[in-house]
XYZ file of N, CA and C in Angstrom:
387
model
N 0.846 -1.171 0.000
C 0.000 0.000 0.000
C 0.900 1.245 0.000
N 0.438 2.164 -1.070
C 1.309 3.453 -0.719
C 0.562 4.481 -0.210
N 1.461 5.460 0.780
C 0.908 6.467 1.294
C 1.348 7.529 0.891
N 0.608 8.742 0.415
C 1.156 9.966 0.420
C 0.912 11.395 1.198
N 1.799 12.099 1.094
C 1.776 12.860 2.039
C 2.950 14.206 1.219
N 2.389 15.605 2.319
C 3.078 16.651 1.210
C 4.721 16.512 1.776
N 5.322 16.815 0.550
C 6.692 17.247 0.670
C 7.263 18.394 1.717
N 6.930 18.269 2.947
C 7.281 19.290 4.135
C 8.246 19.860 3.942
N 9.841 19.074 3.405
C 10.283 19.753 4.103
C 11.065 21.003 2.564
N 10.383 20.386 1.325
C 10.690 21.339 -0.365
C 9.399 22.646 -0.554
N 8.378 22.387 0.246
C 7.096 23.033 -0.171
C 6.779 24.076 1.000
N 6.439 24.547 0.610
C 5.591 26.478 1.520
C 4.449 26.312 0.734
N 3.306 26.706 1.619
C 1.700 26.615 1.138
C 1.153 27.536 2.013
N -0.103 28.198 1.518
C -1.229 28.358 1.835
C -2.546 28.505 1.279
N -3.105 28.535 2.141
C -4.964 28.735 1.647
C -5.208 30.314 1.187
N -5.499 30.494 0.284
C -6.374 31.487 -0.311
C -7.644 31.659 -1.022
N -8.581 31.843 -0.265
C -9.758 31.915 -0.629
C -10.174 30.203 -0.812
N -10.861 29.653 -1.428
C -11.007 28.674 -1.557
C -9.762 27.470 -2.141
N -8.845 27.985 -2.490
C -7.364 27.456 -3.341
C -6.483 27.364 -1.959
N -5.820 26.324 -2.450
C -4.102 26.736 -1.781
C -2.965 26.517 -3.017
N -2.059 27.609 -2.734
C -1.330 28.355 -3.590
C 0.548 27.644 -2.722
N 0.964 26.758 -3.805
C 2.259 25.937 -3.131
C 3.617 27.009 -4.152
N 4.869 27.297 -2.803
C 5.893 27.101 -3.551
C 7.045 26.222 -3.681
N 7.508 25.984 -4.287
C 8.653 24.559 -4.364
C 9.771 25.339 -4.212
N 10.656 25.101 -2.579
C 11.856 25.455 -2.638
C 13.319 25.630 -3.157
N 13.341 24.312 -3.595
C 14.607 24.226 -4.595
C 13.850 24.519 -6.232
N 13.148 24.508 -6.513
C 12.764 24.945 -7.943
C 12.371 26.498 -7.955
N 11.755 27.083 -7.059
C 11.106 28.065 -7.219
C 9.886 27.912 -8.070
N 9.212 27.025 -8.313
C 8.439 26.733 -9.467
C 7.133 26.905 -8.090
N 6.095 27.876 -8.646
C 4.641 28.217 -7.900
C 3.619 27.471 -8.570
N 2.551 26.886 -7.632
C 1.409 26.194 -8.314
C -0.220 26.784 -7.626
N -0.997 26.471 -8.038
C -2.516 26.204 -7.304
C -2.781 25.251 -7.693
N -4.105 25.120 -6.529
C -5.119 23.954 -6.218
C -6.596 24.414 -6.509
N -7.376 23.781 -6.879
C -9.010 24.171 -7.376
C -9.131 24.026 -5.958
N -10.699 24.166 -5.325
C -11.142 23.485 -4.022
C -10.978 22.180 -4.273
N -11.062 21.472 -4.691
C -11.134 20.404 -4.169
C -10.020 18.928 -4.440
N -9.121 20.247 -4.799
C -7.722 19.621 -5.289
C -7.090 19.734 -3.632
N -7.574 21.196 -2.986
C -6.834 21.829 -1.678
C -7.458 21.147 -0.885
N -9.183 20.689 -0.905
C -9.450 19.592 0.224
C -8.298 17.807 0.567
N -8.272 17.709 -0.468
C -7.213 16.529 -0.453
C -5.617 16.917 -0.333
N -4.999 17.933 -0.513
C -4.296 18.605 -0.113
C -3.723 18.506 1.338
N -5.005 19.442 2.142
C -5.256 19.341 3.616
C -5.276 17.781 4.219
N -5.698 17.032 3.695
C -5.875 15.438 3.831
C -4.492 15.216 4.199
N -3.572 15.490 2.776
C -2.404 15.358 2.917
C -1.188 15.651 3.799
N -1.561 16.751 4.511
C -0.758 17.317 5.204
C -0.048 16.903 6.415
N -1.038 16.226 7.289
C -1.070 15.989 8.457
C -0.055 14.172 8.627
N -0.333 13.735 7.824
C 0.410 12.004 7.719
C 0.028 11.474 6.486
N 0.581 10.289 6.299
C 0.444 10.081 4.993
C -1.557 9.346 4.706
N -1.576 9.482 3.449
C -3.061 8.656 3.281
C -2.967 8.185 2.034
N -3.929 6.967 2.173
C -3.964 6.405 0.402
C -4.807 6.856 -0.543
N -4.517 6.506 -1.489
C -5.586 6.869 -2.828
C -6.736 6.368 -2.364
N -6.563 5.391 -2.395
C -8.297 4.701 -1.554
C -9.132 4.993 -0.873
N -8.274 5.881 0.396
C -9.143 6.395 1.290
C -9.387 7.617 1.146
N -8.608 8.682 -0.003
C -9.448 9.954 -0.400
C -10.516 9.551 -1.388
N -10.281 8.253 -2.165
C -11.766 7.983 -3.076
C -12.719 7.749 -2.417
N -12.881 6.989 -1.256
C -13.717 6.925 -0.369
C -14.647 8.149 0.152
N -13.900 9.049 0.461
C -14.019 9.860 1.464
C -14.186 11.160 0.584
N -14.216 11.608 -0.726
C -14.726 11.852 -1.830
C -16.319 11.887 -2.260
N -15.889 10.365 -2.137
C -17.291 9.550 -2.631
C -18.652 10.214 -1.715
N -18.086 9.698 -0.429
C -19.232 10.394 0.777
C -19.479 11.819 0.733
N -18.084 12.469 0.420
C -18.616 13.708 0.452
C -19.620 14.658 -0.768
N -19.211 13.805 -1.769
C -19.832 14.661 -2.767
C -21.140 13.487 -3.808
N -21.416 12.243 -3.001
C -21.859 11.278 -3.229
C -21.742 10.701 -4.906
N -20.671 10.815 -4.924
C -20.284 9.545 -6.619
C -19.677 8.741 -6.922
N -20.230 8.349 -7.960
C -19.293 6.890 -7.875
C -18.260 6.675 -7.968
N -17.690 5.321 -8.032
C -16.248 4.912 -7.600
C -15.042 5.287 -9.022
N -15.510 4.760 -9.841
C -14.575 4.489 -10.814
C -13.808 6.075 -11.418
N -14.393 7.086 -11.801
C -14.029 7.998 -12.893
C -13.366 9.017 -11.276
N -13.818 8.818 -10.328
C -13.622 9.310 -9.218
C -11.882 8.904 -9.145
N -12.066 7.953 -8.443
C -10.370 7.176 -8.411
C -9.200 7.520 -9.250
N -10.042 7.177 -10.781
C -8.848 7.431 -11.619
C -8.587 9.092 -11.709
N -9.332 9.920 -11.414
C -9.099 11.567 -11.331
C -8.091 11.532 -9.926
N -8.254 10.748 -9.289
C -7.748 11.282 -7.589
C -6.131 10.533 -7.767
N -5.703 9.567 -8.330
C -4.841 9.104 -8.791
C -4.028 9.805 -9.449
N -4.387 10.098 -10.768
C -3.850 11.137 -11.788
C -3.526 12.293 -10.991
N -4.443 13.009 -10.024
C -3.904 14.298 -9.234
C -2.782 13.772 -8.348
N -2.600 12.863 -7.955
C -1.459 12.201 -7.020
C -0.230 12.384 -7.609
N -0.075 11.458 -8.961
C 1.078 11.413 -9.561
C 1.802 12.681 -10.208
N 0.382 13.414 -10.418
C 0.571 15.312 -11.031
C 1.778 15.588 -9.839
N 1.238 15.491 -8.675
C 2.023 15.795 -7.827
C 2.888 15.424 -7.077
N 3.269 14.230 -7.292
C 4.564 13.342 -7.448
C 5.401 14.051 -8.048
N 5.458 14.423 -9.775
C 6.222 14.195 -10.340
C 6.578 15.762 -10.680
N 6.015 16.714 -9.769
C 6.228 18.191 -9.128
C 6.860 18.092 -8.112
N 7.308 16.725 -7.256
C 7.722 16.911 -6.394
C 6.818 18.062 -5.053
N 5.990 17.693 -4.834
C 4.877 18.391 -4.166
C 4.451 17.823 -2.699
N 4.606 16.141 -3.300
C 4.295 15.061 -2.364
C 4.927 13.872 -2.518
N 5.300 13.537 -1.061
C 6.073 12.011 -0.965
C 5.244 10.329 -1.002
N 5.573 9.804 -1.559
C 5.121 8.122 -1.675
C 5.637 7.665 -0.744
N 5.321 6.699 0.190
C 6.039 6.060 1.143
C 5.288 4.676 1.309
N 5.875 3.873 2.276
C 5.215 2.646 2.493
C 4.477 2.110 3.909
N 4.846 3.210 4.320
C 4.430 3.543 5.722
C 4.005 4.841 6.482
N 2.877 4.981 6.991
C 2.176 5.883 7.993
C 3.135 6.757 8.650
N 2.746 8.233 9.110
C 3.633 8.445 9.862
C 3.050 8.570 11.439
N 1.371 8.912 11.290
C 0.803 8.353 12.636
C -0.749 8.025 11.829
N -1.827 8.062 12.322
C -2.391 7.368 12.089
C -4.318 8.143 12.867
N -4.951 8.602 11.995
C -6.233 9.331 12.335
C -6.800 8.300 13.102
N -7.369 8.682 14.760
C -8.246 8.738 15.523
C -9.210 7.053 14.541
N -9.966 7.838 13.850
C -11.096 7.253 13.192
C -10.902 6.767 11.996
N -9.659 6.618 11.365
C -9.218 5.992 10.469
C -9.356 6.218 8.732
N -10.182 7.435 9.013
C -10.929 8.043 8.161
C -10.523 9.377 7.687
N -10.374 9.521 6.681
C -9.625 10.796 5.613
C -10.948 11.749 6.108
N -10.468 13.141 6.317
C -11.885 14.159 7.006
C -11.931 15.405 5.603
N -12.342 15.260 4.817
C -11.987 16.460 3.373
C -13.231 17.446 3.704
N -13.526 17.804 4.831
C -14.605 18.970 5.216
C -16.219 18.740 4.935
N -16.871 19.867 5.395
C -18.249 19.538 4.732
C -18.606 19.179 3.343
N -19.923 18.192 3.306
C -20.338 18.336 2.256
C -20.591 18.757 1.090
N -20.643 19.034 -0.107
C -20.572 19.984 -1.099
C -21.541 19.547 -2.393
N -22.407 19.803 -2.985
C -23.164 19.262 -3.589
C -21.858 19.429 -5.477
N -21.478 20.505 -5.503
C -20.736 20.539 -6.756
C -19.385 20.008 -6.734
N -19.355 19.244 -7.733
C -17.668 18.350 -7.458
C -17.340 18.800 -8.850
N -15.568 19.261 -8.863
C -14.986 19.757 -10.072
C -13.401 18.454 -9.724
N -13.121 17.862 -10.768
C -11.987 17.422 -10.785
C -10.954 17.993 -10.315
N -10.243 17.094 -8.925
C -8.931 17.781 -8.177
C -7.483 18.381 -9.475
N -7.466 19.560 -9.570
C -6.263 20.078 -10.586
C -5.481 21.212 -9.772
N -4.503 20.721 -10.696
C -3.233 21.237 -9.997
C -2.730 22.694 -11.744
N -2.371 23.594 -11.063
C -1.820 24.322 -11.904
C -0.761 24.798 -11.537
N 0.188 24.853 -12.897
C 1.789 25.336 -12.243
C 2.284 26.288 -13.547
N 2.416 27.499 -12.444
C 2.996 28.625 -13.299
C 3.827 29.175 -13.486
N 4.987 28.218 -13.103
C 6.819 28.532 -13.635
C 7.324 28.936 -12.113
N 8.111 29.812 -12.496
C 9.727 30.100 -11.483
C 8.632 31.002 -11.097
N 8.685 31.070 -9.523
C 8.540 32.592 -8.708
C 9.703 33.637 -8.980
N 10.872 32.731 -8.822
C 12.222 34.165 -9.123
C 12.100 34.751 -10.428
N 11.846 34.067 -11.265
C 11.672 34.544 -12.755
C 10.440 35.628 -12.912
N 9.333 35.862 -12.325
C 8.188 36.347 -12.456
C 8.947 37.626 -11.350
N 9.362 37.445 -10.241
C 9.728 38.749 -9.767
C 10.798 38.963 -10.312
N 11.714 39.023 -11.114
C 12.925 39.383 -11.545
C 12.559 39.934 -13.168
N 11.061 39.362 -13.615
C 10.198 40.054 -14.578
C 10.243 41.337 -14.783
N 9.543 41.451 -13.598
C 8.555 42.761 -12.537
C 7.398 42.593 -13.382
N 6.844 41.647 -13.731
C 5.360 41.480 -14.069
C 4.228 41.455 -12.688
């Protein structure tokens, strides 16, 4: 089973407005999160979790089905793998109360978790755009 979890110690984040807005330390490379890219995000933060249990926990929240669900929540995983954003591991680093991924209230509108990345921060201030 793999777990993932964010890259603590390459990444600086926060929440803005409904988004969270990441920068990558050794790249300088800046990204966003839709909502509901940043709900699984937050998931992420705290210890590692599986694909499985944000499809799950997805599923409940925005009540749909399994399949087109998974493979979107997957694909956002590896997006952010291969940004170096978030770590794969094979092991937990502690372990939720209730065992259960918590991605906030309910939400009746679900938009596919996406990740956007908009180059060098140093490059954009060294712009002056």
């Amino acid at each position: 089973m793999h777990y993932y979890r964010v890259n603590e110690e390459k990444v600086a984040w926060r929440i803005v407005d409904d988004g969270a807005v990441m920068v990558h330390a050794e790249t300088s490379a800046y990204y966003s999160l839709n909502e509901t890219g940043t709900s699984i995000w937050v998931a992420l933060c705290d210890e590692g979790v599986t694909a499985e249990h944000l499809a799950e926990s997805m599923r409940e929240r925005y009540a749909l089905e399994a399949g087109k669900l998974t493979l979107e929540i997957e694909s956002f995983l590896q997006a952010l793998l291969e940004e170096d954003l978030v770590e794969c591991t094979a092991q937990l680093r502690s372990v939720r109360p209730e065992g259960k991924v918590i991605l906030g209230a309910n939400k009746s509108d679900y938009e596919p978790p996406a990740l956007e990345h908009f180059g060098e921060l140093e490059k954009l201030i060294l712009s002056g755009e």
